[in-house]
Every structure is written in structure tokens, then in C-alpha cells.
mmCIF file of C-alpha atoms in Angstrom:
data_model
loop_
_atom_site.group_PDB
_atom_site.id
_atom_site.type_symbol
_atom_site.label_atom_id
_atom_site.label_comp_id
_atom_site.label_asym_id
_atom_site.label_seq_id
_atom_site.Cartn_x
_atom_site.Cartn_y
_atom_site.Cartn_z
ATOM 1 C CA VAL A 1 92.974 103.018 79.736
ATOM 2 C CA LYS A 2 90.935 105.581 81.698
ATOM 3 C CA TYR A 3 90.700 103.319 84.776
ATOM 4 C CA ARG A 4 94.383 102.376 84.602
ATOM 5 C CA THR A 5 95.340 106.064 84.559
ATOM 6 C CA MET A 6 93.037 106.743 87.520
ATOM 7 C CA LYS A 7 94.519 103.818 89.503
ATOM 8 C CA LEU A 8 98.031 105.045 88.766
ATOM 9 C CA ALA A 9 97.098 108.560 89.909
ATOM 10 C CA ILE A 10 95.682 107.200 93.175
ATOM 11 C CA VAL A 11 98.807 105.112 93.877
ATOM 12 C CA VAL A 12 101.099 108.081 93.144
ATOM 13 C CA ALA A 13 98.999 110.343 95.402
ATOM 14 C CA LEU A 14 99.089 107.772 98.216
ATOM 15 C CA ILE A 15 102.857 107.334 98.023
ATOM 16 C CA SER A 16 103.541 111.062 97.835
ATOM 17 C CA SER A 17 101.254 111.813 100.785
ATOM 18 C CA VAL A 18 103.003 109.177 102.922
ATOM 19 C CA ALA A 19 106.423 110.502 101.907
ATOM 20 C CA ALA A 20 105.362 114.060 102.750
ATOM 21 C CA PHE A 21 104.527 113.148 106.347
ATOM 22 C CA THR A 22 107.414 110.839 107.174
ATOM 23 C CA ALA A 23 110.884 111.858 108.210
ATOM 24 C CA PRO A 24 113.931 110.487 106.429
ATOM 25 C CA LEU A 25 114.974 107.224 108.049
ATOM 26 C CA ASN A 26 118.475 106.265 109.071
ATOM 27 C CA THR A 27 119.808 103.302 107.160
ATOM 28 C CA ALA A 28 121.167 101.670 110.307
ATOM 29 C CA SER A 29 118.889 100.475 113.076
ATOM 30 C CA LYS A 30 120.102 101.217 116.579
ATOM 31 C CA SER A 31 117.913 100.257 119.491
ATOM 32 C CA SER A 32 119.078 101.993 122.610
ATOM 33 C CA THR A 33 118.005 104.314 125.360
ATOM 34 C CA ALA A 34 120.284 107.144 124.254
ATOM 35 C CA LEU A 35 119.088 108.289 120.862
ATOM 36 C CA ASN A 36 122.438 110.035 120.167
ATOM 37 C CA MET A 37 121.352 113.415 118.973
ATOM 38 C CA ALA A 38 123.844 116.258 118.984
ATOM 39 C CA GLY A 39 122.289 119.194 120.706
ATOM 40 C CA LEU A 40 122.459 121.873 123.316
ATOM 41 C CA PHE A 41 122.126 119.476 126.230
ATOM 42 C CA LYS A 42 124.144 116.324 126.890
ATOM 43 C CA PRO A 43 122.153 113.086 127.150
ATOM 44 C CA ALA A 44 120.794 112.551 130.670
ATOM 45 C CA LEU A 45 119.387 109.066 131.272
ATOM 46 C CA LYS A 46 116.831 108.971 134.075
ATOM 47 C CA TYR A 47 113.923 106.818 135.119
ATOM 48 C CA VAL A 48 110.695 108.805 134.804
ATOM 49 C CA PRO A 49 107.072 107.746 135.414
ATOM 50 C CA CYS A 50 105.302 106.516 132.285
ATOM 51 C CA ILE A 51 102.005 104.917 133.351
ATOM 52 C CA PRO A 52 100.349 104.042 136.670
ATOM 53 C CA LEU A 53 100.678 100.354 137.559
ATOM 54 C CA SER A 54 96.879 100.182 137.567
ATOM 55 C CA GLU A 55 97.010 100.825 133.779
ATOM 56 C CA LEU A 56 99.594 98.117 133.055
ATOM 57 C CA PRO A 57 98.198 96.031 130.187
ATOM 58 C CA LYS A 58 97.266 92.403 130.726
ATOM 59 C CA PRO A 59 99.677 89.741 129.378
ATOM 60 C CA GLY A 60 99.654 89.579 125.583
ATOM 61 C CA SER A 61 98.704 93.220 125.046
ATOM 62 C CA ALA A 62 100.135 96.747 124.907
ATOM 63 C CA THR A 63 99.293 100.342 125.801
ATOM 64 C CA SER A 64 100.853 103.750 125.316
ATOM 65 C CA GLY A 65 102.376 106.264 127.687
ATOM 66 C CA ILE A 66 104.601 109.330 127.764
ATOM 67 C CA ALA A 67 108.014 109.408 129.460
ATOM 68 C CA GLY A 68 110.283 112.440 129.243
ATOM 69 C CA GLY A 69 108.184 113.808 126.375
ATOM 70 C CA LEU A 70 108.638 110.638 124.312
ATOM 71 C CA ALA A 71 105.790 108.394 123.111
ATOM 72 C CA ILE A 72 106.350 104.957 124.669
ATOM 73 C CA CYS A 73 104.717 101.593 123.932
ATOM 74 C CA ILE A 74 104.395 99.422 127.051
ATOM 75 C CA ALA A 75 104.002 95.768 126.047
ATOM 76 C CA VAL A 76 103.487 92.743 128.284
ATOM 77 C CA ASP A 77 104.265 89.297 126.855
ATOM 78 C CA LYS A 78 102.266 86.149 127.628
ATOM 79 C CA LYS A 79 104.645 85.322 130.532
ATOM 80 C CA GLY A 80 104.058 88.729 132.153
ATOM 81 C CA SER A 81 107.412 90.350 131.289
ATOM 82 C CA VAL A 82 107.126 94.108 130.692
ATOM 83 C CA TYR A 83 108.884 95.909 127.812
ATOM 84 C CA ALA A 84 109.113 99.545 126.729
ATOM 85 C CA LEU A 85 109.652 100.495 123.078
ATOM 86 C CA GLY A 86 109.285 103.639 120.996
ATOM 87 C CA ASP A 87 105.605 104.016 120.075
ATOM 88 C CA LYS A 88 106.199 105.034 116.437
ATOM 89 C CA CYS A 89 106.271 102.230 113.853
ATOM 90 C CA PRO A 90 108.568 102.870 110.914
ATOM 91 C CA PRO A 91 108.119 103.782 108.149
ATOM 92 C CA VAL A 92 104.907 105.826 108.637
ATOM 93 C CA ASN A 93 104.871 106.310 112.443
ATOM 94 C CA GLN A 94 101.541 104.749 113.409
ATOM 95 C CA PRO A 95 101.332 103.770 117.124
ATOM 96 C CA LEU A 96 103.078 100.486 117.927
ATOM 97 C CA SER A 97 100.889 100.249 121.048
ATOM 98 C CA PHE A 98 97.944 99.411 118.753
ATOM 99 C CA GLY A 99 99.866 96.334 117.614
ATOM 100 C CA LYS A 100 99.527 92.672 118.523
ATOM 101 C CA VAL A 101 101.888 91.142 121.115
ATOM 102 C CA ASN A 102 102.830 87.718 119.733
ATOM 103 C CA PRO A 103 103.893 84.563 121.619
ATOM 104 C CA ASP A 104 107.244 84.601 119.753
ATOM 105 C CA GLY A 105 108.485 87.663 121.696
ATOM 106 C CA THR A 106 107.508 90.247 119.071
ATOM 107 C CA ILE A 107 104.983 93.021 118.671
ATOM 108 C CA GLN A 108 103.420 93.433 115.233
ATOM 109 C CA ASP A 109 102.748 96.729 113.451
ATOM 110 C CA PRO A 110 98.931 96.939 113.193
ATOM 111 C CA VAL A 111 98.909 98.376 109.666
ATOM 112 C CA LEU A 112 101.982 97.230 107.734
ATOM 113 C CA GLY A 113 102.551 93.926 109.549
ATOM 114 C CA THR A 114 106.238 94.305 110.489
ATOM 115 C CA LYS A 115 107.238 92.436 113.654
ATOM 116 C CA PHE A 116 109.641 94.038 116.155
ATOM 117 C CA SER A 117 111.525 92.197 118.902
ATOM 118 C CA LEU A 118 110.255 93.144 122.356
ATOM 119 C CA LYS A 119 113.814 92.811 123.722
ATOM 120 C CA THR A 120 115.863 94.624 121.059
ATOM 121 C CA GLY A 121 113.374 96.572 118.929
ATOM 122 C CA ASP A 122 114.917 95.071 115.783
ATOM 123 C CA VAL A 123 112.833 93.933 112.816
ATOM 124 C CA VAL A 124 112.051 90.196 112.988
ATOM 125 C CA GLY A 125 111.096 88.515 109.730
ATOM 126 C CA ALA A 126 109.758 90.309 106.680
ATOM 127 C CA TRP A 127 109.677 94.117 106.458
ATOM 128 C CA CYS A 128 106.137 95.472 105.832
ATOM 129 C CA PRO A 129 104.596 92.137 104.703
ATOM 130 C CA SER A 130 100.933 93.236 104.599
ATOM 131 C CA GLY A 131 99.176 94.275 101.371
ATOM 132 C CA ILE A 132 99.657 98.037 101.669
ATOM 133 C CA GLY A 133 102.954 97.388 103.470
ATOM 134 C CA LYS A 134 104.429 95.743 100.382
ATOM 135 C CA LEU A 135 103.661 98.885 98.415
ATOM 136 C CA LEU A 136 104.936 101.382 100.999
ATOM 137 C CA GLY A 137 107.688 99.333 102.625
ATOM 138 C CA GLY A 138 109.692 98.969 99.446
ATOM 139 C CA ALA A 139 110.325 102.720 99.445
ATOM 140 C CA PHE A 140 112.056 102.613 102.859
ATOM 141 C CA THR A 141 115.045 100.853 104.412
ATOM 142 C CA PRO A 142 114.016 98.484 107.232
ATOM 143 C CA SER A 143 114.584 100.011 110.670
ATOM 144 C CA GLY A 144 113.759 99.003 114.212
ATOM 145 C CA VAL A 145 112.348 100.933 117.156
ATOM 146 C CA PRO A 146 114.191 102.098 120.285
ATOM 147 C CA THR A 147 113.910 100.052 123.468
ATOM 148 C CA TYR A 148 114.053 101.310 127.043
ATOM 149 C CA PRO A 149 114.695 99.731 130.468
ATOM 150 C CA VAL A 150 111.670 99.654 132.814
ATOM 151 C CA ARG A 151 111.145 99.364 136.566
ATOM 152 C CA GLN A 152 108.284 99.531 139.030
ATOM 153 C CA ARG A 153 108.539 102.199 141.705
ATOM 154 C CA GLY A 154 105.749 103.303 143.984
ATOM 155 C CA GLY A 155 102.530 103.169 142.006
ATOM 156 C CA SER A 156 104.144 103.767 138.616
ATOM 157 C CA LEU A 157 105.928 101.970 135.839
ATOM 158 C CA GLU A 158 109.064 104.003 135.163
ATOM 159 C CA VAL A 159 111.007 104.054 131.899
ATOM 160 C CA GLN A 160 114.644 105.099 131.528
ATOM 161 C CA VAL A 161 114.882 107.769 128.824
ATOM 162 C CA ASP A 162 117.135 110.642 127.833
ATOM 163 C CA VAL A 163 115.259 113.495 129.514
ATOM 164 C CA ASN A 164 117.091 116.014 127.294
ATOM 165 C CA TYR A 165 116.112 114.368 123.996
ATOM 166 C CA LYS A 166 112.920 116.399 123.556
ATOM 167 C CA ALA A 167 114.664 119.703 124.384
ATOM 168 C CA ASN A 168 117.428 118.955 121.866
ATOM 169 C CA PHE A 169 114.900 118.012 119.207
ATOM 170 C CA GLU A 170 112.871 121.159 119.790
ATOM 171 C CA LYS A 171 116.011 123.304 119.779
ATOM 172 C CA SER A 172 116.702 122.204 116.236
ATOM 173 C CA TYR A 173 113.046 122.492 115.260
ATOM 174 C CA TRP A 174 112.565 126.056 116.491
ATOM 175 C CA THR A 175 115.762 127.456 114.985
ATOM 176 C CA GLY A 176 114.792 130.226 112.599
ATOM 177 C CA VAL A 177 111.086 130.062 113.403
ATOM 178 C CA LEU A 178 109.482 133.129 114.930
ATOM 179 C CA ASP A 179 108.734 132.621 118.593
ATOM 180 C CA ALA A 180 106.054 134.342 120.717
ATOM 181 C CA GLN A 181 108.109 137.564 120.871
ATOM 182 C CA GLY A 182 108.616 137.629 117.107
ATOM 183 C CA LYS A 183 112.344 136.835 117.184
ATOM 184 C CA SER A 184 113.941 133.464 116.471
ATOM 185 C CA ASP A 185 116.426 133.800 119.349
ATOM 186 C CA GLY A 186 113.778 134.308 122.051
ATOM 187 C CA THR A 187 114.677 137.901 122.888
ATOM 188 C CA TYR A 188 112.140 140.669 123.198
ATOM 189 C CA TYR A 189 111.793 143.645 120.858
#
């Protein structure tokens, strides 16, 4: 009885700590470049440098980069095609770039085992099929990751992103929080 109670306490603590650090997920998966967030600035899709071409991963692997303030997973399939996806695996946001690029055109979450399509970002197959994934995944609705167009220009791999997404996100985040001047609206005393 004592060990069963301790195991239950550990499971409850694990679930509550994961829930505390994850954002609520949308029930619908939409993979797109424009992440449709109402904000101060209208969406502005532009190609921006993400990684130097010298850091492009070899076929069958992935790496991470930053484009327009967004974490991006750059994956290269076995045929050499290059894909850009959001680098946060739902439901607990570990880096997708640590995942395995599979021959079936997917990249697999390194911890929970979910596979995401390299082309669409949608979930392919079972949601969170690994051991811990079965425990955690059942608490969340399956959702994909965003995908982005890529191109090579100069010495860089460029990714098309909404360059205003980060500013709109931060606008909502900072509302009501004291800024460096001590006022939430940015004015000086």
C-alpha cells in the first residue's frame, strides 16, 4: 500500500509538472506559414536566413535554426529534399530537431515517439506511442507542427515566416507586466 501510494504521488507530480509548463493546445491542427494570430501587426511573410548552407544537415538528419525569432527544425530526407518545420514537438515542446528523420517522409519526436509529416507537419500514425508518451499523450489532443517554405540564397538556407509573429506574441505577453521604466505601457515616469 505504501509503495502504491508513492507511485501514484510520483505519477501525479509528473503529470502536473508537464501541464504547468505546456500551453493549452488548439484542437485543430493547421500547418501553415501564417500562424494566424490577431495582433498589433498584420502578418508579413518574408524569406529570412535560418542557417548557413555549410550547416545543412546530411540526408536523413535534422538540425535547428532561428528564422524571424521562431525556432525552426531543418530536416533533410534520404533523397536530399530539405524541409522546415516548427521545432517544438507537441504536447511538451521538446526540440523536433533532435528527432529521427525516417525513410517514410516523417520525422519522429525523440521522446514521445509521435511521427510528423515532413511535407505537411501533420501527425502520421499513433499519437505519443512511446512508454511515457502513452501516459502524457492521452491528456492532450493530437496536433501537428507548422511547416515553412525554404529556399537557398547566397550562402544561407532561407525560411519563409511571418516576421511579425514574434512581435505580436510578445505584445500580448508584455501587456500588464512592468517594463524597464516601471509602467506597462512603456512610458516614462
